[in-house]
Tab-separated table of C-alpha atoms and ligand atoms in Angstrom:
chain	number	residue	atom	x	y	z
I	157	MET	CA	-24.405	-43.454	-30.789
I	158	LEU	CA	-27.981	-43.154	-31.739
I	159	LYS	CA	-28.565	-41.836	-35.171
I	160	ASN	CA	-30.295	-38.229	-35.584
I	161	ILE	CA	-33.620	-37.900	-36.690
I	162	PRO	CA	-34.037	-35.598	-39.568
I	163	PHE	CA	-37.031	-33.125	-39.898
I	164	VAL	CA	-37.881	-34.473	-43.490
I	165	ASP	CA	-35.728	-37.292	-45.396
I	166	LEU	CA	-36.003	-36.699	-49.044
I	167	LYS	CA	-33.004	-39.044	-49.821
I	168	LEU	CA	-34.623	-42.125	-48.282
I	169	GLN	CA	-38.111	-41.259	-49.948
I	170	HIS	CA	-36.408	-41.059	-53.468
I	171	GLN	CA	-34.058	-43.927	-53.243
I	172	PRO	CA	-36.454	-46.615	-54.565
I	173	LEU	CA	-37.215	-44.450	-57.528
I	174	LYS	CA	-33.724	-43.511	-58.496
I	175	ASN	CA	-33.961	-45.314	-61.875
I	176	GLN	CA	-37.396	-44.067	-62.981
I	177	LEU	CA	-36.339	-40.655	-61.938
I	178	LYS	CA	-33.262	-40.771	-63.973
I	179	ASN	CA	-34.891	-42.265	-67.043
I	180	SER	CA	-37.440	-39.682	-67.022
I	181	ILE	CA	-35.191	-36.851	-66.870
I	182	GLN	CA	-33.096	-38.425	-69.495
I	183	GLU	CA	-36.171	-38.470	-71.803
I	184	VAL	CA	-36.260	-34.574	-71.520
I	185	LEU	CA	-32.777	-34.339	-72.382
I	186	GLU	CA	-32.862	-36.612	-75.485
I	187	LYS	CA	-35.987	-34.666	-76.657
I	188	GLY	CA	-34.947	-31.282	-75.731
I	189	ASP	CA	-38.559	-29.910	-75.197
I	190	PHE	CA	-37.063	-27.976	-72.184
I	191	ILE	CA	-39.833	-25.187	-72.194
I	192	LEU	CA	-43.234	-26.375	-71.878
I	193	GLY	CA	-42.355	-30.025	-73.304
I	194	GLN	CA	-44.257	-33.184	-73.288
I	195	ALA	CA	-43.623	-33.963	-69.915
I	196	VAL	CA	-45.399	-30.489	-68.679
I	197	GLU	CA	-48.473	-31.314	-70.661
I	198	LYS	CA	-48.556	-35.021	-69.270
I	199	PHE	CA	-48.046	-33.914	-65.524
I	200	GLU	CA	-50.673	-31.203	-65.974
I	201	THR	CA	-53.211	-33.711	-67.349
I	202	SER	CA	-52.289	-36.375	-64.641
I	203	PHE	CA	-52.662	-33.816	-61.627
I	204	ALA	CA	-55.978	-32.421	-62.865
I	205	THR	CA	-57.551	-35.840	-63.081
I	206	THR	CA	-56.100	-36.892	-59.690
I	207	CYS	CA	-57.542	-33.786	-58.129
I	208	GLY	CA	-60.825	-33.860	-59.946
I	209	ALA	CA	-60.306	-30.706	-61.642
I	210	GLN	CA	-60.814	-29.893	-65.297
I	211	ASN	CA	-57.756	-27.911	-65.934
I	212	ALA	CA	-54.511	-27.584	-64.382
I	213	ILE	CA	-51.666	-25.072	-65.378
I	214	GLY	CA	-48.108	-25.561	-64.495
I	215	VAL	CA	-46.119	-22.286	-63.432
I	216	ALA	CA	-42.770	-21.584	-61.824
I	217	CYS	CA	-43.462	-21.721	-58.244
I	218	GLY	CA	-46.223	-21.800	-55.407
I	219	THR	CA	-46.090	-18.250	-55.126
I	220	ASP	CA	-46.862	-17.392	-58.648
I	221	ALA	CA	-49.496	-20.034	-58.516
I	222	ILE	CA	-51.454	-17.536	-56.097
I	223	ALA	CA	-50.585	-14.404	-57.965
I	224	LEU	CA	-51.035	-15.249	-61.297
I	225	GLY	CA	-54.093	-17.389	-60.120
I	226	LEU	CA	-55.817	-14.420	-58.787
I	227	GLN	CA	-55.001	-12.363	-61.616
I	228	ALA	CA	-56.535	-15.281	-63.917
I	229	CYS	CA	-59.727	-15.202	-61.654
I	230	GLY	CA	-60.029	-11.394	-62.615
I	231	ILE	CA	-58.717	-9.995	-59.000
I	232	THR	CA	-56.980	-6.754	-59.842
I	233	VAL	CA	-55.905	-3.318	-58.501
I	234	GLY	CA	-58.194	-2.208	-55.917
I	235	ASP	CA	-59.854	-5.622	-55.179
I	236	GLU	CA	-59.524	-6.816	-51.413
I	237	VAL	CA	-58.428	-10.355	-50.968
I	238	ILE	CA	-59.088	-11.999	-47.207
I	239	LEU	CA	-56.319	-14.194	-46.135
I	240	PRO	CA	-55.075	-15.532	-42.736
I	241	ALA	CA	-52.231	-13.851	-40.826
I	242	ASN	CA	-51.298	-17.364	-39.944
I	243	THR	CA	-49.775	-18.625	-42.913
I	244	PHE	CA	-46.333	-18.672	-44.792
I	245	ILE	CA	-45.434	-15.250	-46.108
I	246	ALA	CA	-45.924	-16.403	-50.048
I	247	THR	CA	-49.488	-16.290	-49.533
I	248	LEU	CA	-49.419	-12.630	-48.822
I	249	ILE	CA	-46.740	-12.123	-51.477
I	250	GLY	CA	-49.154	-13.743	-54.006
I	251	VAL	CA	-51.876	-11.421	-52.867
I	252	LEU	CA	-49.407	-8.188	-53.468
I	253	HIS	CA	-47.776	-9.567	-56.779
I	254	ALA	CA	-51.656	-10.057	-58.174
I	255	GLY	CA	-51.757	-6.208	-57.247
I	256	ALA	CA	-54.800	-6.558	-55.027
I	257	THR	CA	-55.083	-5.328	-51.240
I	258	PRO	CA	-54.636	-7.967	-48.387
I	259	VAL	CA	-56.813	-8.244	-45.805
I	260	LEU	CA	-55.713	-10.157	-43.093
I	261	VAL	CA	-57.709	-12.241	-40.447
I	262	ASP	CA	-57.135	-14.493	-37.187
I	263	CYS	CA	-57.072	-17.983	-36.941
I	264	HIS	CA	-58.555	-20.476	-34.568
I	265	ALA	CA	-56.523	-21.421	-31.660
I	266	GLU	CA	-56.678	-25.067	-31.928
I	267	THR	CA	-56.454	-25.576	-35.626
I	268	GLY	CA	-54.501	-22.681	-36.779
I	269	LEU	CA	-57.077	-22.528	-39.777
I	270	ILE	CA	-58.630	-19.303	-41.007
I	271	ASP	CA	-61.693	-18.261	-38.565
I	272	LEU	CA	-64.356	-17.218	-40.772
I	273	GLU	CA	-66.355	-15.622	-37.899
I	274	THR	CA	-63.923	-13.043	-37.566
I	275	ALA	CA	-63.289	-13.016	-41.650
I	276	GLN	CA	-66.959	-11.832	-41.522
I	277	LYS	CA	-66.266	-8.396	-39.976
I	278	ALA	CA	-63.258	-7.833	-42.490
I	279	VAL	CA	-65.673	-7.786	-45.750
I	280	THR	CA	-66.167	-4.464	-47.260
I	281	PRO	CA	-67.739	-3.325	-50.413
I	282	LYS	CA	-64.449	-3.801	-52.084
I	283	THR	CA	-63.580	-7.420	-50.983
I	284	LYS	CA	-63.555	-9.837	-54.185
I	285	ALA	CA	-61.954	-13.059	-52.934
I	286	ILE	CA	-61.136	-15.402	-49.866
I	287	LEU	CA	-57.983	-17.057	-49.962
I	288	PRO	CA	-58.062	-19.884	-47.397
I	289	VAL	CA	-54.897	-21.728	-46.770
I	290	HIS	CA	-55.292	-25.503	-46.125
I	291	LEU	CA	-52.502	-25.109	-43.559
I	292	TYR	CA	-50.003	-28.234	-42.241
I	293	GLY	CA	-52.210	-30.406	-45.005
I	294	GLN	CA	-55.658	-29.935	-43.294
I	295	MET	CA	-58.567	-28.027	-45.216
I	296	VAL	CA	-60.356	-25.306	-44.155
I	297	ALA	CA	-64.248	-26.737	-43.955
I	298	PRO	CA	-65.569	-26.698	-47.580
I	299	SER	CA	-69.021	-25.998	-46.579
I	300	LYS	CA	-68.319	-23.124	-44.375
I	301	LEU	CA	-66.211	-21.830	-47.270
I	302	GLN	CA	-68.847	-21.911	-49.572
I	303	ASP	CA	-71.303	-20.330	-47.245
I	304	PHE	CA	-69.251	-17.744	-46.409
I	305	ALA	CA	-68.207	-16.728	-50.246
I	306	THR	CA	-71.903	-17.314	-51.485
I	307	THR	CA	-73.111	-15.012	-48.403
I	308	ASN	CA	-70.457	-12.281	-49.422
I	309	ASN	CA	-70.483	-12.793	-53.197
I	310	LEU	CA	-66.639	-13.752	-53.158
I	311	ILE	CA	-64.425	-15.954	-55.195
I	312	ILE	CA	-62.739	-18.598	-53.358
I	313	PHE	CA	-58.954	-19.006	-54.172
I	314	GLU	CA	-57.537	-21.633	-52.188
I	315	ASP	CA	-53.782	-21.973	-51.378
I	316	ALA	CA	-53.523	-25.706	-51.295
I	317	ALA	CA	-49.396	-25.483	-51.271
I	318	GLN	CA	-49.611	-27.604	-48.292
I	319	ALA	CA	-52.223	-29.764	-49.231
I	320	HIS	CA	-51.899	-32.001	-52.186
I	321	LEU	CA	-54.971	-34.394	-52.240
I	322	ALA	CA	-56.045	-33.527	-48.922
I	323	GLN	CA	-59.762	-34.333	-48.422
I	324	ARG	CA	-62.505	-33.081	-46.342
I	325	GLU	CA	-66.203	-33.335	-46.912
I	326	GLY	CA	-65.591	-35.223	-49.925
I	327	TYR	CA	-63.718	-32.697	-51.721
I	328	PHE	CA	-60.126	-32.483	-52.638
I	329	ALA	CA	-57.846	-29.467	-51.853
I	330	GLY	CA	-57.986	-27.107	-54.545
I	331	THR	CA	-61.595	-27.950	-56.066
I	332	ILE	CA	-63.962	-26.083	-53.592
I	333	GLY	CA	-63.951	-22.817	-55.251
I	334	THR	CA	-63.198	-21.030	-58.612
I	335	ALA	CA	-59.171	-21.922	-58.521
I	336	ALA	CA	-56.296	-22.906	-56.565
I	337	GLY	CA	-52.360	-22.807	-56.258
I	338	PHE	CA	-50.210	-25.782	-55.333
I	339	SER	CA	-46.294	-25.692	-54.887
I	340	PHE	CA	-43.979	-28.273	-55.834
I	341	TYR	CA	-41.137	-26.792	-53.528
I	342	PRO	CA	-38.946	-30.120	-52.715
I	343	SER	CA	-40.225	-30.969	-49.408
I	344	LYS	CA	-43.892	-30.412	-49.920
I	345	ASN	CA	-46.045	-33.641	-49.818
I	346	LEU	CA	-45.425	-33.869	-53.710
I	347	GLY	CA	-42.215	-31.989	-54.365
I	348	CYS	CA	-39.754	-31.516	-57.575
I	349	PHE	CA	-36.151	-31.245	-57.723
I	350	GLY	CA	-36.334	-27.435	-57.402
I	351	ASP	CA	-39.133	-24.715	-57.713
I	352	GLY	CA	-42.365	-25.370	-59.202
I	353	GLY	CA	-46.152	-24.829	-59.040
I	354	ILE	CA	-49.604	-25.503	-60.710
I	355	VAL	CA	-53.167	-23.701	-60.648
I	356	ILE	CA	-56.082	-26.084	-60.952
I	357	THR	CA	-59.488	-25.052	-61.979
I	358	ASN	CA	-62.715	-26.185	-63.318
I	359	ASP	CA	-63.581	-22.864	-64.944
I	360	PRO	CA	-62.081	-23.243	-68.685
I	361	LYS	CA	-61.875	-19.278	-68.860
I	362	VAL	CA	-59.900	-19.136	-65.762
I	363	GLY	CA	-57.698	-22.126	-67.106
I	364	SER	CA	-57.290	-20.521	-70.684
I	365	LYS	CA	-56.434	-16.908	-69.503
I	366	MET	CA	-53.843	-18.518	-66.485
I	367	ARG	CA	-52.148	-20.407	-69.688
I	368	THR	CA	-51.674	-17.136	-71.339
I	369	ILE	CA	-50.713	-15.229	-68.508
I	370	ARG	CA	-47.701	-17.556	-67.522
I	371	ASN	CA	-46.809	-17.428	-70.971
I	372	TYR	CA	-45.696	-13.839	-71.782
I	373	GLY	CA	-49.663	-13.283	-71.984
I	374	ALA	CA	-49.533	-14.789	-75.538
I	375	PRO	CA	-52.346	-17.204	-76.690
I	376	SER	CA	-50.227	-17.595	-79.936
I	377	LYS	CA	-46.614	-16.612	-80.508
I	378	TYR	CA	-45.686	-12.830	-80.620
I	379	VAL	CA	-49.528	-11.848	-80.007
I	380	HIS	CA	-49.847	-10.534	-76.307
I	381	GLU	CA	-53.553	-10.250	-75.356
I	382	GLU	CA	-52.904	-10.394	-71.398
I	383	LEU	CA	-50.388	-8.774	-69.148
I	384	GLY	CA	-48.513	-12.015	-68.779
I	385	THR	CA	-45.154	-12.635	-67.452
I	386	ASN	CA	-42.884	-15.640	-67.897
I	387	SER	CA	-43.654	-18.280	-65.410
I	388	ARG	CA	-43.849	-21.792	-66.557
I	389	LEU	CA	-43.331	-25.249	-64.751
I	390	ASP	CA	-40.116	-26.516	-65.955
I	391	THR	CA	-40.008	-29.543	-68.472
I	392	ILE	CA	-37.292	-31.552	-66.245
I	393	GLN	CA	-39.372	-30.617	-63.102
I	394	ALA	CA	-42.505	-31.825	-64.842
I	395	ALA	CA	-40.566	-35.134	-65.578
I	396	VAL	CA	-39.781	-35.415	-61.814
I	397	LEU	CA	-43.335	-34.955	-60.805
I	398	ASN	CA	-44.716	-37.515	-63.377
I	399	VAL	CA	-42.656	-40.105	-61.682
I	400	LYS	CA	-43.662	-39.048	-58.235
I	401	LEU	CA	-47.447	-38.395	-58.787
I	402	PRO	CA	-48.295	-42.226	-58.418
I	403	TYR	CA	-46.913	-42.283	-55.051
I	404	LEU	CA	-48.518	-39.392	-53.719
I	405	LYS	CA	-51.627	-41.153	-52.068
I	406	GLY	CA	-49.666	-43.618	-50.481
I	407	TRP	CA	-47.081	-41.173	-49.016
I	408	ASN	CA	-49.830	-39.115	-47.523
I	409	SER	CA	-51.409	-41.970	-45.837
I	410	ASP	CA	-48.137	-43.231	-44.506
I	411	ARG	CA	-47.989	-39.435	-43.021
I	412	ASN	CA	-51.271	-39.772	-41.693
I	413	GLN	CA	-50.489	-42.865	-39.875
I	414	ALA	CA	-47.545	-41.436	-38.787
I	415	ALA	CA	-49.738	-38.704	-37.149
I	416	GLN	CA	-51.831	-41.034	-35.303
I	417	LYS	CA	-48.953	-42.836	-33.738
I	418	TYR	CA	-47.716	-39.417	-32.306
I	419	ASP	CA	-51.137	-38.358	-31.511
I	420	THR	CA	-51.529	-41.554	-29.368
I	421	LEU	CA	-48.023	-41.598	-27.894
I	422	LEU	CA	-48.506	-37.855	-26.881
I	423	SER	CA	-51.974	-38.196	-25.620
I	424	PRO	CA	-50.851	-38.468	-22.130
I	425	MET	CA	-48.737	-35.088	-22.414
I	426	ARG	CA	-51.976	-33.315	-22.827
I	427	GLU	CA	-52.053	-32.539	-19.004
I	428	LYS	CA	-48.606	-31.422	-19.353
I	429	GLY	CA	-49.838	-28.905	-21.738
I	430	ILE	CA	-48.368	-30.667	-24.988
I	431	ILE	CA	-51.068	-30.396	-27.121
I	432	PRO	CA	-51.021	-31.437	-31.104
I	433	ILE	CA	-52.708	-29.036	-33.505
I	434	GLN	CA	-56.631	-30.383	-33.467
I	435	ASN	CA	-57.246	-32.599	-36.719
I	436	LEU	CA	-60.895	-32.118	-38.036
I	437	SER	CA	-61.108	-33.890	-40.875
I	438	GLY	CA	-59.569	-37.498	-39.971
I	439	THR	CA	-57.601	-39.462	-42.762
I	440	GLY	CA	-58.369	-36.482	-44.982
I	441	HIS	CA	-55.543	-34.622	-43.437
I	442	ILE	CA	-52.307	-35.181	-45.056
I	443	TYR	CA	-49.985	-33.859	-42.453
I	444	HIS	CA	-47.457	-31.720	-44.631
I	445	LEU	CA	-46.447	-30.943	-41.076
I	446	TYR	CA	-46.907	-32.463	-37.635
I	447	VAL	CA	-47.194	-29.752	-35.186
I	448	ILE	CA	-47.645	-29.578	-31.511
I	449	ARG	CA	-48.340	-26.574	-29.376
I	450	VAL	CA	-46.354	-25.989	-25.980
I	451	THR	CA	-49.008	-24.321	-24.240
I	452	ASP	CA	-48.579	-22.012	-21.046
I	453	LYS	CA	-49.468	-25.181	-19.062
I	454	SER	CA	-46.261	-26.769	-20.313
I	455	PRO	CA	-43.541	-26.816	-17.354
I	456	ILE	CA	-40.918	-25.712	-20.284
I	457	LYS	CA	-41.125	-23.171	-22.853
I	458	ARG	CA	-41.196	-24.137	-26.886
I	459	ASP	CA	-37.803	-22.890	-27.403
I	460	THR	CA	-36.374	-24.849	-24.682
I	461	LEU	CA	-37.943	-28.028	-25.806
I	462	LYS	CA	-36.827	-27.215	-29.412
I	463	GLU	CA	-33.297	-26.661	-28.133
I	464	LYS	CA	-33.415	-29.929	-25.961
I	465	LEU	CA	-34.626	-32.088	-28.619
I	466	GLY	CA	-31.932	-30.570	-31.011
I	467	ILE	CA	-29.226	-31.718	-28.427
I	468	ALA	CA	-30.752	-35.294	-28.480
I	469	GLY	CA	-30.382	-35.267	-32.229
I	470	ILE	CA	-33.819	-34.592	-33.147
I	471	SER	CA	-34.575	-32.015	-35.666
I	472	THR	CA	-37.570	-29.960	-35.455
I	473	GLY	CA	-39.212	-26.535	-36.962
I	474	ILE	CA	-41.484	-23.873	-36.481
I	475	HIS	CA	-44.154	-23.131	-39.268
I	476	TYR	CA	-44.161	-19.992	-38.571
I	477	PRO	CA	-42.005	-17.937	-35.730
I	478	ILE	CA	-43.548	-14.812	-36.975
I	479	PRO	CA	-47.174	-14.103	-38.287
I	480	CYS	CA	-47.390	-12.183	-41.583
I	481	HIS	CA	-48.665	-9.091	-39.888
I	482	LEU	CA	-45.460	-8.574	-37.796
I	483	GLN	CA	-43.091	-9.121	-40.768
I	484	PRO	CA	-40.952	-6.008	-41.001
I	485	ALA	CA	-41.375	-5.821	-44.765
I	486	TYR	CA	-45.229	-5.593	-44.372
I	487	GLN	CA	-45.265	-2.912	-41.561
I	488	SER	CA	-46.891	-0.428	-44.034
I	489	LEU	CA	-50.112	-2.665	-44.281
I	490	GLY	CA	-50.781	-0.922	-41.014
I	491	TYR	CA	-51.251	-4.029	-38.730
I	492	LYS	CA	-49.727	-4.150	-35.179
I	493	GLN	CA	-49.217	-6.542	-32.338
I	494	GLY	CA	-52.171	-7.527	-30.872
I	495	ASP	CA	-54.362	-7.344	-34.061
I	496	PHE	CA	-54.542	-11.265	-34.133
I	497	PRO	CA	-54.221	-12.630	-30.949
I	498	ASN	CA	-54.391	-16.516	-31.707
I	499	SER	CA	-51.824	-16.229	-34.486
I	500	GLU	CA	-49.545	-14.297	-32.431
I	501	THR	CA	-49.961	-16.856	-29.493
I	502	LEU	CA	-49.494	-19.950	-32.078
I	503	SER	CA	-46.347	-18.484	-33.199
I	504	LYS	CA	-44.787	-18.481	-29.761
I	505	GLN	CA	-46.099	-22.252	-28.797
I	506	ILE	CA	-45.905	-24.210	-32.154
I	507	LEU	CA	-43.319	-26.851	-32.896
I	508	SER	CA	-43.212	-29.059	-35.946
I	509	LEU	CA	-41.983	-32.421	-35.178
I	510	PRO	CA	-40.137	-34.733	-37.919
I	511	MET	CA	-42.650	-35.910	-40.253
I	512	TYR	CA	-42.274	-37.700	-43.648
I	513	PRO	CA	-43.579	-40.748	-45.513
I	514	VAL	CA	-40.656	-43.139	-44.352
I	515	ILE	CA	-40.192	-42.185	-41.023
I	516	SER	CA	-40.343	-45.420	-38.870
I	517	GLU	CA	-42.292	-46.444	-35.907
I	518	GLU	CA	-39.375	-46.250	-33.763
I	519	GLN	CA	-38.088	-42.980	-34.644
I	520	ILE	CA	-41.490	-41.856	-33.572
I	521	ASN	CA	-41.297	-43.700	-30.486
I	522	ARG	CA	-37.806	-42.044	-29.897
I	523	VAL	CA	-39.071	-38.445	-30.672
I	524	VAL	CA	-41.933	-39.045	-28.137
I	525	GLU	CA	-39.946	-40.497	-25.297
I	526	THR	CA	-37.579	-37.824	-25.656
I	527	ILE	CA	-40.023	-35.047	-24.982
I	528	ILE	CA	-41.632	-36.756	-22.438
I	529	GLN	CA	-38.109	-37.121	-20.711
I	530	ILE	CA	-37.483	-33.663	-21.223
I	531	ILE	CA	-40.715	-32.646	-19.804
I	532	SER	CA	-40.758	-34.780	-16.892
I	533	LYS	CA	-37.139	-33.519	-15.658
Y	255	PLP	C1	-44.804	-23.458	-49.920
Y	255	PLP	C2	-46.014	-22.346	-49.694
Y	255	PLP	C3	-46.081	-21.430	-50.543
Y	255	PLP	C4	-45.194	-20.895	-51.786
Y	255	PLP	O1	-44.660	-21.946	-52.596
Y	255	PLP	P1	-43.340	-21.762	-53.207
Y	255	PLP	O2	-43.496	-22.786	-54.291
Y	255	PLP	O3	-42.533	-21.828	-52.352
Y	255	PLP	O4	-43.316	-20.489	-54.003
Y	255	PLP	C5	-47.404	-20.678	-50.502
Y	255	PLP	N1	-48.050	-21.035	-49.579
Y	255	PLP	C6	-48.084	-21.949	-48.398
Y	255	PLP	C7	-49.107	-22.164	-47.446
Y	255	PLP	C8	-46.869	-22.682	-48.633
Y	255	PLP	O5	-46.554	-23.550	-47.804
């Protein structure tokens, strides 16, 4: 009996780090500095340096990184923020929690990344920021983003939750514009053992405002200068992240190599309508997810392929099955079916294949062979 191939394998990834992780957590227990402790400060400094940013401010999760990060950039009630319809719902929640008005736009059919040409039509005098999502680990082109922002006099705030250390045109994710938010949800390329997030920025004012906002709006104890909240990166989570950060680069490059293997093995399937999401950034793509499109040319539907892979012991995912504008909770935004055709088509075609740093060549072979068998039958 063949072993199942999981969608992600965190246990295997953490196995060699077991002692380091235990020691790092133990240190926090002994110090007892559970809130904004030494490990948080250490991680903020290392993460900022690794990304090439001046400031990093740890928060409770990636959603808060977006919501509070936008707030720290001065985005407020009445401001419009442009974001893609094709993203995880947290991007939209972040904008709403900042009090701003989300304006959704479509994505490119081949990359799934925000389409800045259609975004141009969504700009109004109230637009204050563009919120690109570096989806699946591939960055939106920095030069195009900067042109767009300059032309329209907008802030760029990046959703880099899937793009820790992704690179494009010489930029690291999170350093294109004013600020960016990251998530350390366990299965992200850099994940902790619970929830966590961070904002990075090169703007010292945004950095210090962010520090204040995440800590009850108080720059010093019991003096509340900003409308703040309680959203801090937990010290124990930071202790985990301090152990894992040095491995991130290697893990990302393992993922990129795994993706290249998938690409090569899957290339004969193009004529059968199986087409991987386009990579326009080479080794700068860090493949948080490896996503294929099961297009109309395919003899079988995406859901059938997913089901048959499941029966063959191969776990897959769909990121995401319903675009933001069609989610039941957000109907009051006033969007309808047909508003963002590329996002809607992708949501029906995409399938995420098993992807993690320790996935073996053998496992990749088996995934692709099984796809070929299913399609050719
Ligand atoms: C994971 C994710 C988030 C939110 O992160 P949480 O830590 O789960 O709050 C935001 N945006 C995108 C694109 C994500 O993938």
